[in-house]
Tab-separated table of C-alpha atoms in Angstrom:
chain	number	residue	atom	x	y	z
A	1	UNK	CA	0.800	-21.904	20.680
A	2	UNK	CA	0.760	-24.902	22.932
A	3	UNK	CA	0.470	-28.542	22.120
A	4	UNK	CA	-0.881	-30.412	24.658
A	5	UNK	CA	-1.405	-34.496	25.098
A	6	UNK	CA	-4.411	-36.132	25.799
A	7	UNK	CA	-5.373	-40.174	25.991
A	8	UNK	CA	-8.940	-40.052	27.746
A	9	UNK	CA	-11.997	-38.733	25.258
A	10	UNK	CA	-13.362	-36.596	28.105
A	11	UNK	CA	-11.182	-33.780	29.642
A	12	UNK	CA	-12.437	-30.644	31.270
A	13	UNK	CA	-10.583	-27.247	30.246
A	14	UNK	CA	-10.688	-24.531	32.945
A	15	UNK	CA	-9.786	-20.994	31.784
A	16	UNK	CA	-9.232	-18.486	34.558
A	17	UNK	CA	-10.016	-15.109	32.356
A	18	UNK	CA	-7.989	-12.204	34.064
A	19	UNK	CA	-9.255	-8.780	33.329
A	20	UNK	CA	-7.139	-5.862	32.716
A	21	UNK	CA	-3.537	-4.968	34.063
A	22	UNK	CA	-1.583	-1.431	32.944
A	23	UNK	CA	1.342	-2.282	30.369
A	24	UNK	CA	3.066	-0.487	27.751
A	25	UNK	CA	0.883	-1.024	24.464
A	26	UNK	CA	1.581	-1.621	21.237
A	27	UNK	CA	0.785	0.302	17.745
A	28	UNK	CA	-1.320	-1.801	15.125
A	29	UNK	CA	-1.410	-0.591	11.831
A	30	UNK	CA	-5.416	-0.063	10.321
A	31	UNK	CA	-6.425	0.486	6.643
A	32	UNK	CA	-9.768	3.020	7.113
A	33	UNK	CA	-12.081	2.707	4.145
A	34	UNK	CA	-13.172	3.235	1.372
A	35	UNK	CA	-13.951	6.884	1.808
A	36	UNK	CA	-15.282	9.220	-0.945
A	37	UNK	CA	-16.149	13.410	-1.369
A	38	UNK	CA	-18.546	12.383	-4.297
A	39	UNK	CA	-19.179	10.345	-7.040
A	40	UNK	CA	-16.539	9.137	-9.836
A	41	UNK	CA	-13.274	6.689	-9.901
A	42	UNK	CA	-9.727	7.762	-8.344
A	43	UNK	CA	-6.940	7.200	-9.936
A	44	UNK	CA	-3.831	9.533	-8.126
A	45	UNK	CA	-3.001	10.949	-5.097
A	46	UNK	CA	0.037	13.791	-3.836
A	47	UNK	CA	0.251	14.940	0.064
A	48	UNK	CA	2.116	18.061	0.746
A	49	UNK	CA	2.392	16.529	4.488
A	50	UNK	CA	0.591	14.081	6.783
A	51	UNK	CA	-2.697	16.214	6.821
A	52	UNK	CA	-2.785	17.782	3.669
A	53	UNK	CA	-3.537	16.509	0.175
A	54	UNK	CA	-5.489	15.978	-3.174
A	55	UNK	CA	-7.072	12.764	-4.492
A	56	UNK	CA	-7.796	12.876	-8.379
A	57	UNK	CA	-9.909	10.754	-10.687
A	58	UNK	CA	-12.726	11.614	-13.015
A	59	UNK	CA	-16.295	12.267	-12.560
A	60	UNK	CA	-17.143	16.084	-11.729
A	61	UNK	CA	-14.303	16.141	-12.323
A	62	UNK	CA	-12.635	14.217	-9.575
A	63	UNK	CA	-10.027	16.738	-7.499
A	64	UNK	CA	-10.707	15.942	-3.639
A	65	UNK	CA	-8.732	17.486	-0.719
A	66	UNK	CA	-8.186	16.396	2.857
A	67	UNK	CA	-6.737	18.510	5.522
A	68	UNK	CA	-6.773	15.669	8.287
A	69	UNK	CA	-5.207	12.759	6.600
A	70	UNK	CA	-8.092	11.555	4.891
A	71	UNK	CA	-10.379	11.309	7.635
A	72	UNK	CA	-12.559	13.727	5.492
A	73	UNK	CA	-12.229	15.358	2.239
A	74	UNK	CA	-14.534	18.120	-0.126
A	75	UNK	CA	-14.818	18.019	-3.273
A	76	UNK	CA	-12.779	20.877	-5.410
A	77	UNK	CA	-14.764	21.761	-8.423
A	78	UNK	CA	-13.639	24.777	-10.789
A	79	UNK	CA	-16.269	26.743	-11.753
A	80	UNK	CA	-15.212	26.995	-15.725
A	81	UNK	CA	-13.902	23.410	-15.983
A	82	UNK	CA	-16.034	20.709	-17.973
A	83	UNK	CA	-15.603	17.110	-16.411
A	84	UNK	CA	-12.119	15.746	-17.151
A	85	UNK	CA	-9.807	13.101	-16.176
A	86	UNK	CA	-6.853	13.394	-13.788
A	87	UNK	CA	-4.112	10.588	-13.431
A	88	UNK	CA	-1.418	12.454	-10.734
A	89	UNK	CA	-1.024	15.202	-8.591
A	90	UNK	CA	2.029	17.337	-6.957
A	91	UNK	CA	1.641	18.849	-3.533
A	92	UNK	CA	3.996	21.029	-3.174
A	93	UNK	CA	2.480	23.229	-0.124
A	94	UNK	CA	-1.074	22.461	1.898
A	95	UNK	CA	-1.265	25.945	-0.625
A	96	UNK	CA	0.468	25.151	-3.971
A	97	UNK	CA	-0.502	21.971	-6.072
A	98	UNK	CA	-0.887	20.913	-9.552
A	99	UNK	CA	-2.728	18.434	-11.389
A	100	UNK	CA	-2.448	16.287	-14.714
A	101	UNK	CA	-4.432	14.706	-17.270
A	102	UNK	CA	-6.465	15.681	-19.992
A	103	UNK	CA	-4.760	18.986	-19.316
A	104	UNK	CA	-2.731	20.900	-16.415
A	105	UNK	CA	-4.605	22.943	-13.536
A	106	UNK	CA	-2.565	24.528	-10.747
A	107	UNK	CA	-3.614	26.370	-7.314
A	108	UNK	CA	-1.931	28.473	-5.191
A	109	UNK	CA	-4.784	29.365	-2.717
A	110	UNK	CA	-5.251	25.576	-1.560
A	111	UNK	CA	-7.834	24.913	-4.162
A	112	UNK	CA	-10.168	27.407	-3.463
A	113	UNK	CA	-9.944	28.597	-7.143
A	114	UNK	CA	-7.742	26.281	-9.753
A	115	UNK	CA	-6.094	27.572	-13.039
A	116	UNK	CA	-5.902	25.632	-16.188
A	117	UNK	CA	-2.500	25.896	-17.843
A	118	UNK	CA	-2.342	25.400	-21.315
A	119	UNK	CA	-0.244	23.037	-22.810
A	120	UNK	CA	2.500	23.211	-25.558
A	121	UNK	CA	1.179	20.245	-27.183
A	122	UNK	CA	-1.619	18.020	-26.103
A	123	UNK	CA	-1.900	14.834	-24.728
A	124	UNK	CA	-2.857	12.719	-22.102
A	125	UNK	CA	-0.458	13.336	-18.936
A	126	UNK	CA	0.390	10.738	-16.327
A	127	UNK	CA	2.696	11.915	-13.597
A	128	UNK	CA	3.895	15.011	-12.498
A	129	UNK	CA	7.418	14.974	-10.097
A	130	UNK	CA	9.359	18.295	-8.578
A	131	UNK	CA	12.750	17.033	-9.814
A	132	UNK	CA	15.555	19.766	-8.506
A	133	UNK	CA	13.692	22.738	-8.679
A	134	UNK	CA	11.570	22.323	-11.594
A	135	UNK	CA	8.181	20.623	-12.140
A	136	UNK	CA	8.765	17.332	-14.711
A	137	UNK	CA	5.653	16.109	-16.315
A	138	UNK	CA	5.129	12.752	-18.123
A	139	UNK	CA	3.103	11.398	-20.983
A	140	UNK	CA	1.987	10.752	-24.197
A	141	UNK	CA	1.030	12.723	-27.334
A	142	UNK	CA	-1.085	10.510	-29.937
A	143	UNK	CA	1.268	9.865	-32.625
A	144	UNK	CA	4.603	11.228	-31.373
A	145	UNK	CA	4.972	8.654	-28.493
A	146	UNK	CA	6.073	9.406	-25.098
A	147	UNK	CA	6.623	12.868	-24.230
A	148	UNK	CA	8.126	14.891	-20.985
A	149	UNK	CA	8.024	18.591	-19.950
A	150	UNK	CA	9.827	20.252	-17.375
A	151	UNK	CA	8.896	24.313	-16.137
A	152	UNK	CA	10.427	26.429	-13.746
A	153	UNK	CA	7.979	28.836	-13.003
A	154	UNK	CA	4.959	26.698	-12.474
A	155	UNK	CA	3.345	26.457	-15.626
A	156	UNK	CA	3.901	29.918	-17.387
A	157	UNK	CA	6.352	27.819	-19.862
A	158	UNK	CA	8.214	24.482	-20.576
A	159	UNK	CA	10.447	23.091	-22.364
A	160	UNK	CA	10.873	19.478	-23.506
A	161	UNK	CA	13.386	17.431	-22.302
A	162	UNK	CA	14.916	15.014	-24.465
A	163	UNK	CA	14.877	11.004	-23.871
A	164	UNK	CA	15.030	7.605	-25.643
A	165	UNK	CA	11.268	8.175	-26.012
A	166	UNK	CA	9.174	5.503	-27.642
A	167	UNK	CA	6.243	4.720	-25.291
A	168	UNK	CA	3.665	7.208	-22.844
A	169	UNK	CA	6.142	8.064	-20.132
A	170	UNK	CA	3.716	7.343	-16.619
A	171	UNK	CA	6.799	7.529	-13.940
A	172	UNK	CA	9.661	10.067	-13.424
A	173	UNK	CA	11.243	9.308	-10.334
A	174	UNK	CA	14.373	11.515	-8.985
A	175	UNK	CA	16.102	8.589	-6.211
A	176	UNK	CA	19.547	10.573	-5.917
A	177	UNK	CA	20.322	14.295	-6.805
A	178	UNK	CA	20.603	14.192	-10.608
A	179	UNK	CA	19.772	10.473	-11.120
A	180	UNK	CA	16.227	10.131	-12.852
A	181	UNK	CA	14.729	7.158	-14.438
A	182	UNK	CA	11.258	7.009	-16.308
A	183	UNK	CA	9.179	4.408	-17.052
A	184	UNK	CA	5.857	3.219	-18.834
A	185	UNK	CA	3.832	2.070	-22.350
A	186	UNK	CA	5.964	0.062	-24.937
A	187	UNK	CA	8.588	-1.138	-22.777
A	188	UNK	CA	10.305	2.342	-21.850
A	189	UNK	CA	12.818	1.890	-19.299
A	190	UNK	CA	15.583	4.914	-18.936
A	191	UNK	CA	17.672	5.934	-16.381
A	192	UNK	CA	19.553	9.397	-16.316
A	193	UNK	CA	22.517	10.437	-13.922
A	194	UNK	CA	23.606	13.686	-15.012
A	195	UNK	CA	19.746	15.362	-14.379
A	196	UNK	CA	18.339	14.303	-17.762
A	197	UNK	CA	21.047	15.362	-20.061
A	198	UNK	CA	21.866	12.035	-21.226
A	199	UNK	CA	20.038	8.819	-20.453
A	200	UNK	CA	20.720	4.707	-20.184
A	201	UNK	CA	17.873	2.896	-21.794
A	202	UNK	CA	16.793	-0.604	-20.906
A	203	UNK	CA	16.501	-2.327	-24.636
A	204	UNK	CA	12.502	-2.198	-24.726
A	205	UNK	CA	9.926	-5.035	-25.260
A	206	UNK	CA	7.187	-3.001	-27.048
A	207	UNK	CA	4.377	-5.417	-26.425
A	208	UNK	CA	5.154	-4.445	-22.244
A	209	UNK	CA	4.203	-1.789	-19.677
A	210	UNK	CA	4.712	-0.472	-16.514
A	211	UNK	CA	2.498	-0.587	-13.756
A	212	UNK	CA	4.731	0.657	-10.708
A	213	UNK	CA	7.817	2.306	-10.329
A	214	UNK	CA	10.012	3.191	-6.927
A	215	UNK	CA	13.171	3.644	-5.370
A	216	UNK	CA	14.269	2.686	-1.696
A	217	UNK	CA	17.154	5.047	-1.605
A	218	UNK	CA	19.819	5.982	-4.118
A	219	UNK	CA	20.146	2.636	-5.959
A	220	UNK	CA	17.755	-0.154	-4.810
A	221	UNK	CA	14.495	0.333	-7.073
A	222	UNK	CA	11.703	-2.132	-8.386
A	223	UNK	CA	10.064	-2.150	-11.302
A	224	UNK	CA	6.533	-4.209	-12.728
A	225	UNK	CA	6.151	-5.101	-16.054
A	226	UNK	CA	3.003	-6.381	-17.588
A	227	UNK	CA	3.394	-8.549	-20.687
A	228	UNK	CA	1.212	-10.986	-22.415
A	229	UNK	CA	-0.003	-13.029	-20.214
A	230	UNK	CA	2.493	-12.479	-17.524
A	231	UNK	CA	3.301	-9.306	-14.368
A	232	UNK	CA	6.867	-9.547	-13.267
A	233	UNK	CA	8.674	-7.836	-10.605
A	234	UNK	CA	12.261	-6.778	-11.653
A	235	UNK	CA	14.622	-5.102	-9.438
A	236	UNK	CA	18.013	-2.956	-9.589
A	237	UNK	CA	20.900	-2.575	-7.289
A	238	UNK	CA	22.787	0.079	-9.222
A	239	UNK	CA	20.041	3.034	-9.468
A	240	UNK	CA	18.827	1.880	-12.417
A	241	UNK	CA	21.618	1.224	-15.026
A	242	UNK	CA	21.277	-2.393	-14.824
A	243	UNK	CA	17.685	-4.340	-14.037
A	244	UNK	CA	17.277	-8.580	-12.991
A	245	UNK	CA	13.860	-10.628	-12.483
A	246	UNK	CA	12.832	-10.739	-9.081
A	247	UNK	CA	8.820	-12.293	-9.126
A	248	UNK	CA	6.346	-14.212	-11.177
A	249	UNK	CA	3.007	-12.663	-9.398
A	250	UNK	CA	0.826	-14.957	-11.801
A	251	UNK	CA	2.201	-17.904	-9.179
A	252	UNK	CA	0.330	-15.639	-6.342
A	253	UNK	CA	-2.431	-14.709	-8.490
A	254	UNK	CA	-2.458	-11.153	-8.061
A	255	UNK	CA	-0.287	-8.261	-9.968
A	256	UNK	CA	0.374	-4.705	-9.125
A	257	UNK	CA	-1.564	-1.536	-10.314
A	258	UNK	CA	1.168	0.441	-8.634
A	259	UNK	CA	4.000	0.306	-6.162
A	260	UNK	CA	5.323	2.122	-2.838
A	261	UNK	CA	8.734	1.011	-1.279
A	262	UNK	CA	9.595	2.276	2.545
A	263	UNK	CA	12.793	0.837	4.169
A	264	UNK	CA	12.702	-1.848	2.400
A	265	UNK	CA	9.503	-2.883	2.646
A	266	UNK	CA	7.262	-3.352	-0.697
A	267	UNK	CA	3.679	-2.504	-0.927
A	268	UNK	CA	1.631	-3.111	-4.238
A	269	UNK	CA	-1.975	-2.725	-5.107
A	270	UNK	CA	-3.515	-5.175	-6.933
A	271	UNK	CA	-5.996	-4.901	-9.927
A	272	UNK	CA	-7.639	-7.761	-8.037
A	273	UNK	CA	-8.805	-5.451	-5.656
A	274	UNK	CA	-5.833	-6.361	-2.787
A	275	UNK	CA	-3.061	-4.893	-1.456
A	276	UNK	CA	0.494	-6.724	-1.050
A	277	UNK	CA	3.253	-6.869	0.790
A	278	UNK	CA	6.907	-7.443	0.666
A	279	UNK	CA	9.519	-7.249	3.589
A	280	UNK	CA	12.340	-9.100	1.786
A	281	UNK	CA	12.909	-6.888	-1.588
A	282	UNK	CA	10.023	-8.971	-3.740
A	283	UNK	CA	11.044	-12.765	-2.958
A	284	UNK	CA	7.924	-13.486	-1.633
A	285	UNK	CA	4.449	-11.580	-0.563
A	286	UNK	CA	1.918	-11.557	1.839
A	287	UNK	CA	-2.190	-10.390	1.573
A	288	UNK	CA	-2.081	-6.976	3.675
A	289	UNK	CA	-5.891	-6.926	2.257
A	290	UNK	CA	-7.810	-8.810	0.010
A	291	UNK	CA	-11.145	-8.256	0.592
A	292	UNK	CA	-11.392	-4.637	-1.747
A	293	UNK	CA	-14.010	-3.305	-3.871
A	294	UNK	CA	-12.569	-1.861	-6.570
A	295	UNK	CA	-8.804	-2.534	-8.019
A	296	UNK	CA	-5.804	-0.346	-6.562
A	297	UNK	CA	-4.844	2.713	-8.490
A	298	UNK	CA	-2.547	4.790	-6.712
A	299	UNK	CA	-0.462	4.399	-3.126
A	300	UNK	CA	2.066	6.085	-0.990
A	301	UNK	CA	3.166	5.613	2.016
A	302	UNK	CA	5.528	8.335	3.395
A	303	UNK	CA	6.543	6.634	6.999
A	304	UNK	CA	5.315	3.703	9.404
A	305	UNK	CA	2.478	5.826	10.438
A	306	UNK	CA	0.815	7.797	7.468
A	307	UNK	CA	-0.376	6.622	4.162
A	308	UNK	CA	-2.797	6.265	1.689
A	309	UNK	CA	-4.040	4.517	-1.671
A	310	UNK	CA	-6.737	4.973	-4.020
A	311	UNK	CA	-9.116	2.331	-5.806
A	312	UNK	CA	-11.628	3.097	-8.591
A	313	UNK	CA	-14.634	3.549	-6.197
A	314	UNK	CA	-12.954	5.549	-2.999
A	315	UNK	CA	-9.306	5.846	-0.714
A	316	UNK	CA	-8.190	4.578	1.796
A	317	UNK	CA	-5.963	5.965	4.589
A	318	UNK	CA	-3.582	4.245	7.183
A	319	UNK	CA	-4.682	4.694	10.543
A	320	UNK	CA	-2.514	3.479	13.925
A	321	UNK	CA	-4.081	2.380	16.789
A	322	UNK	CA	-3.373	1.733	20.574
A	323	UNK	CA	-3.277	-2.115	20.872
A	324	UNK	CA	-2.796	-4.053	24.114
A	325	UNK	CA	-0.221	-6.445	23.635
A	326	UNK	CA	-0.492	-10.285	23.658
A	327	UNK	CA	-0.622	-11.947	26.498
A	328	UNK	CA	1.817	-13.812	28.209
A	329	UNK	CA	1.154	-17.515	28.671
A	330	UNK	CA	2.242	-19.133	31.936
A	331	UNK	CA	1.253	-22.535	32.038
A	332	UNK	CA	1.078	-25.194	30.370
A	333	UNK	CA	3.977	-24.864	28.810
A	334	UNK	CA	4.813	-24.837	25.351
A	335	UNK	CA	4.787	-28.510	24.080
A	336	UNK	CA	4.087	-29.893	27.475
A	337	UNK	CA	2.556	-33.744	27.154
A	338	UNK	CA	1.448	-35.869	29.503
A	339	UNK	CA	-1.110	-33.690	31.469
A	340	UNK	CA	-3.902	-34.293	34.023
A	341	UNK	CA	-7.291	-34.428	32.498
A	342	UNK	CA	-8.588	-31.274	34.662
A	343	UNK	CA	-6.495	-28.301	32.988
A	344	UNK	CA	-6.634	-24.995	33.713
A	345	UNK	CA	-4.986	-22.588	31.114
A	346	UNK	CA	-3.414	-19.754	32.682
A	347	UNK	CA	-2.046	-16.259	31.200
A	348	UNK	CA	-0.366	-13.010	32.502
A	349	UNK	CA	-2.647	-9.831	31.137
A	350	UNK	CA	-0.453	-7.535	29.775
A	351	UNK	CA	-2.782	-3.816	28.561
A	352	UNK	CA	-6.030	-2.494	29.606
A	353	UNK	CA	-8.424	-5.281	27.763
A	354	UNK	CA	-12.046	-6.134	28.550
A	355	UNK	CA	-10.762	-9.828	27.956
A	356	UNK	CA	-9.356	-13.023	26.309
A	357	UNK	CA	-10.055	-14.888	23.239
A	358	UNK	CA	-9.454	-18.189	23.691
A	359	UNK	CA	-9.691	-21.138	20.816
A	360	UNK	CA	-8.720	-25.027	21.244
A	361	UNK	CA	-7.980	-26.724	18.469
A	362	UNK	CA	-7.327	-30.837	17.194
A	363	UNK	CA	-4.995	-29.485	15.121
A	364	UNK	CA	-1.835	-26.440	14.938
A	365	UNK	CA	-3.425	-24.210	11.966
A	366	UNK	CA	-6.888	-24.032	14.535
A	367	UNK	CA	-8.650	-24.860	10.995
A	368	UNK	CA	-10.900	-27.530	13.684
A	369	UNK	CA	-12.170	-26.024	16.767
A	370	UNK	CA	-13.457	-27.827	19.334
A	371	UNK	CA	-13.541	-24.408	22.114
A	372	UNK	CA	-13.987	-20.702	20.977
A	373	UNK	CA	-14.336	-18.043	23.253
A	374	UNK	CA	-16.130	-19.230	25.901
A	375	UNK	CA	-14.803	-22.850	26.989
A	376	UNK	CA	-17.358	-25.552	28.387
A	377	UNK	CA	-17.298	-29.056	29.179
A	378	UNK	CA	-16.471	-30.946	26.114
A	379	UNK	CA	-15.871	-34.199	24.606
A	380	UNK	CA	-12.178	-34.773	23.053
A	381	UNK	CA	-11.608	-37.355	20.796
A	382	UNK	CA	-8.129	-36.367	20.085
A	383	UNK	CA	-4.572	-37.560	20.633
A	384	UNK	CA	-3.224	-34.001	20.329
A	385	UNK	CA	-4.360	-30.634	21.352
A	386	UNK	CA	-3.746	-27.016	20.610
A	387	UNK	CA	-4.449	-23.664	21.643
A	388	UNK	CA	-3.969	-20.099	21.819
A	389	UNK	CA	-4.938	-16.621	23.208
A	390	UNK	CA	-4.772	-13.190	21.925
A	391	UNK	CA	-5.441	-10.286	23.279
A	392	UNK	CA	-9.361	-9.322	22.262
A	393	UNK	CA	-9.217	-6.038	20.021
A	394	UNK	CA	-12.059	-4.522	18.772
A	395	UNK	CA	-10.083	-3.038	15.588
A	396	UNK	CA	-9.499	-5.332	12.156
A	397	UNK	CA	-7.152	-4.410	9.700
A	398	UNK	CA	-9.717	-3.012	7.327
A	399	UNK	CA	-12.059	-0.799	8.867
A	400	UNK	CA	-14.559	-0.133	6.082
């Protein structure tokens, strides 16, 4: 950004616009969406890999796989299953997956044919982890609270595993071998180091909820509760044991469906139909997106380079891109005054581009433009100047 000084009311601005030069690019991260298979809302996702994975909602019912990131997907009907609801799925191979909901359905020929498992009690099932070795799934049973199963062998049996269960347990996360904390309706809270044996249990608030759940390593996890009136972001350093306030999202006037943490960056999706973003453990947030259709249900985000979410009407994958970088600028330079009224505003291409957007501005935010684009003779009225260039990219950060 320069600033640049100006007493007459009539100035001419020159811009020499120099085409393309070879340079290292950059990468530029690209949300590609919504994309659906069919009809009906999405509410969970699970990726055995980068290319292969399921998307689950209801409708036909809803069970959705992609084999090339989410590019495409086909819709995964079984033939003796009436529509249903799924809430979460685990990938465990591009071959082996199962589903929850309304009930349990497992494949282990990629979904060409899916098997419903029955149930030792029933229920409406939320999440389903591979916690060392064994498949946990979380819950609730109408009037006996929050409920989890674990199985071995994929569904041929369970067994219950016992926790400080009041509310419909909708996360089981496993952050360190043996360390296991759960979270969802009526305030549950509990963290377990010994692999579920015994558990710590956050004194609940009944009247609050989770809506997001995730660890950045061992012992650095987040946590959003939903109260009356109120979404708060609450954080641990100690895996779990112990939890503090971190955020008030009413004061950014969006809150969190769910949660994804990756090296210590946050992401949330918002029932507002946005997606956030965090890079300094929750003390403040940015808009990655805010221009969605439907409200975030689901997202994960594995590395810098793959992800996805879901929202009611479709998902969305993470796409990178080749990006020239910006350019460099070489003269005037930065916070240069007292200039000759003839200016020409000079730049060293850096990337194969087809050109230069360039914007001059009365003011630093560019909120009044007086030259975009293409500059011309005009008539400044100004004390003070401003202007920019970036590199012109035919990519936005949403591509719908």
């Amino acid at each position: 950004m320069k600033n640049i000084n100006k007493k007459n009311i009539f100035a001419v601005l020159l811009v020499v616009l120099i085409m393309a030069c070879v340079s290292t690019p950059v990468q530029a991260q690209l949300w590609v969406g919504p994309k659906a298979a069919g009809s009906g809302n999405y509410f969970g996702l699970g990726f055995a890999d980068t290319l292969t994975g399921w998307l689950v909602g209801n409708g036909s019912p809803n069970i959705d796989k992609t084999t090339d990131g989410g590019v495409t997907a086909v819709r995964q009907i079984p033939n003796t299953m009436s529509p249903r609801v799924y809430y979460d799925v685990l990938a465990l191979t591009p071959d082996s997956a199962m589903i929850v909901g309304d009930n349990f359905l497992s494949t282990t020929n990629g979904g060409s044919t899916w098997q419903q498992i029955n149930s030792p009690i029933g229920g409406g099932w939320t999440s389903v982890e591979q916690i060392g070795g064994k498949i946990w799934i979380g819950g609730g049973v109408s009037g006996l609270g929050g409920t989890i199963l674990k199985t071995t062998d994929f569904g041929s049996t369970f067994t219950a595993v016992s926790y400080p269960g009041w509310g419909r347990v909708d996360y089981v996360v496993e952050h360190d071998p043996g360390w296991i904390t759960v979270a969802g309706g009526k305030g549950l809270l509990a963290t377990s180091t010994d692999g579920g044996t015994t558990w710590h249990a956050v004194v609940p608030d009944t009247t609050t909820y989770a809506k997001g759940l995730a660890f950045d390593g061992p012992m650095n996890g987040y946590f959003v509760r939903i109260g009356e009136g109120y979404t708060h972001l609450y954080a641990t350093t100690d895996g779990g044991l112990s939890w503090f306030f971190r955020f008030n999202f009413n004061t950014l006037g969006y809150g969190p469906n769910c949660i994804t943490v990756l090296n210590g960056t946050i992401y949330g999706g918002s029932g507002q139909g946005a997606l956030l973003k965090s890079t300094d453990g929750g003390y403040t947030w940015t808009l990655e997106l805010d221009d969605l259709l439907d409200q975030v249900s689901s997202i994960y985000i594995p590395d810098e380079r793959h992800g996805w979410f879901t929202t009611f009407g479709g998902y969305y994958y993470l796409k990178y891109d080749t990006v020239p970088p910006s350019p460099l600028l070489v003269s005037p330079a930065n916070g240069a005054t007292g200039l000759q009224l003839d200016l020409t505003l000079s730049w060293q291409p850096r990337g194969n581009v087809s050109g230069y957007h360039v914007q001059v501005s009365i003011d630093s935010l560019f909120d009044s433009l007086v030259e975009n684009d293409t500059i011309v003779n005009s008539v400044l009225k100004s004390e003070n100047f401003y202007y920019h260039i970036k590199t012109d990219t035919q990519h936005p950060i949403h591509v719908p």
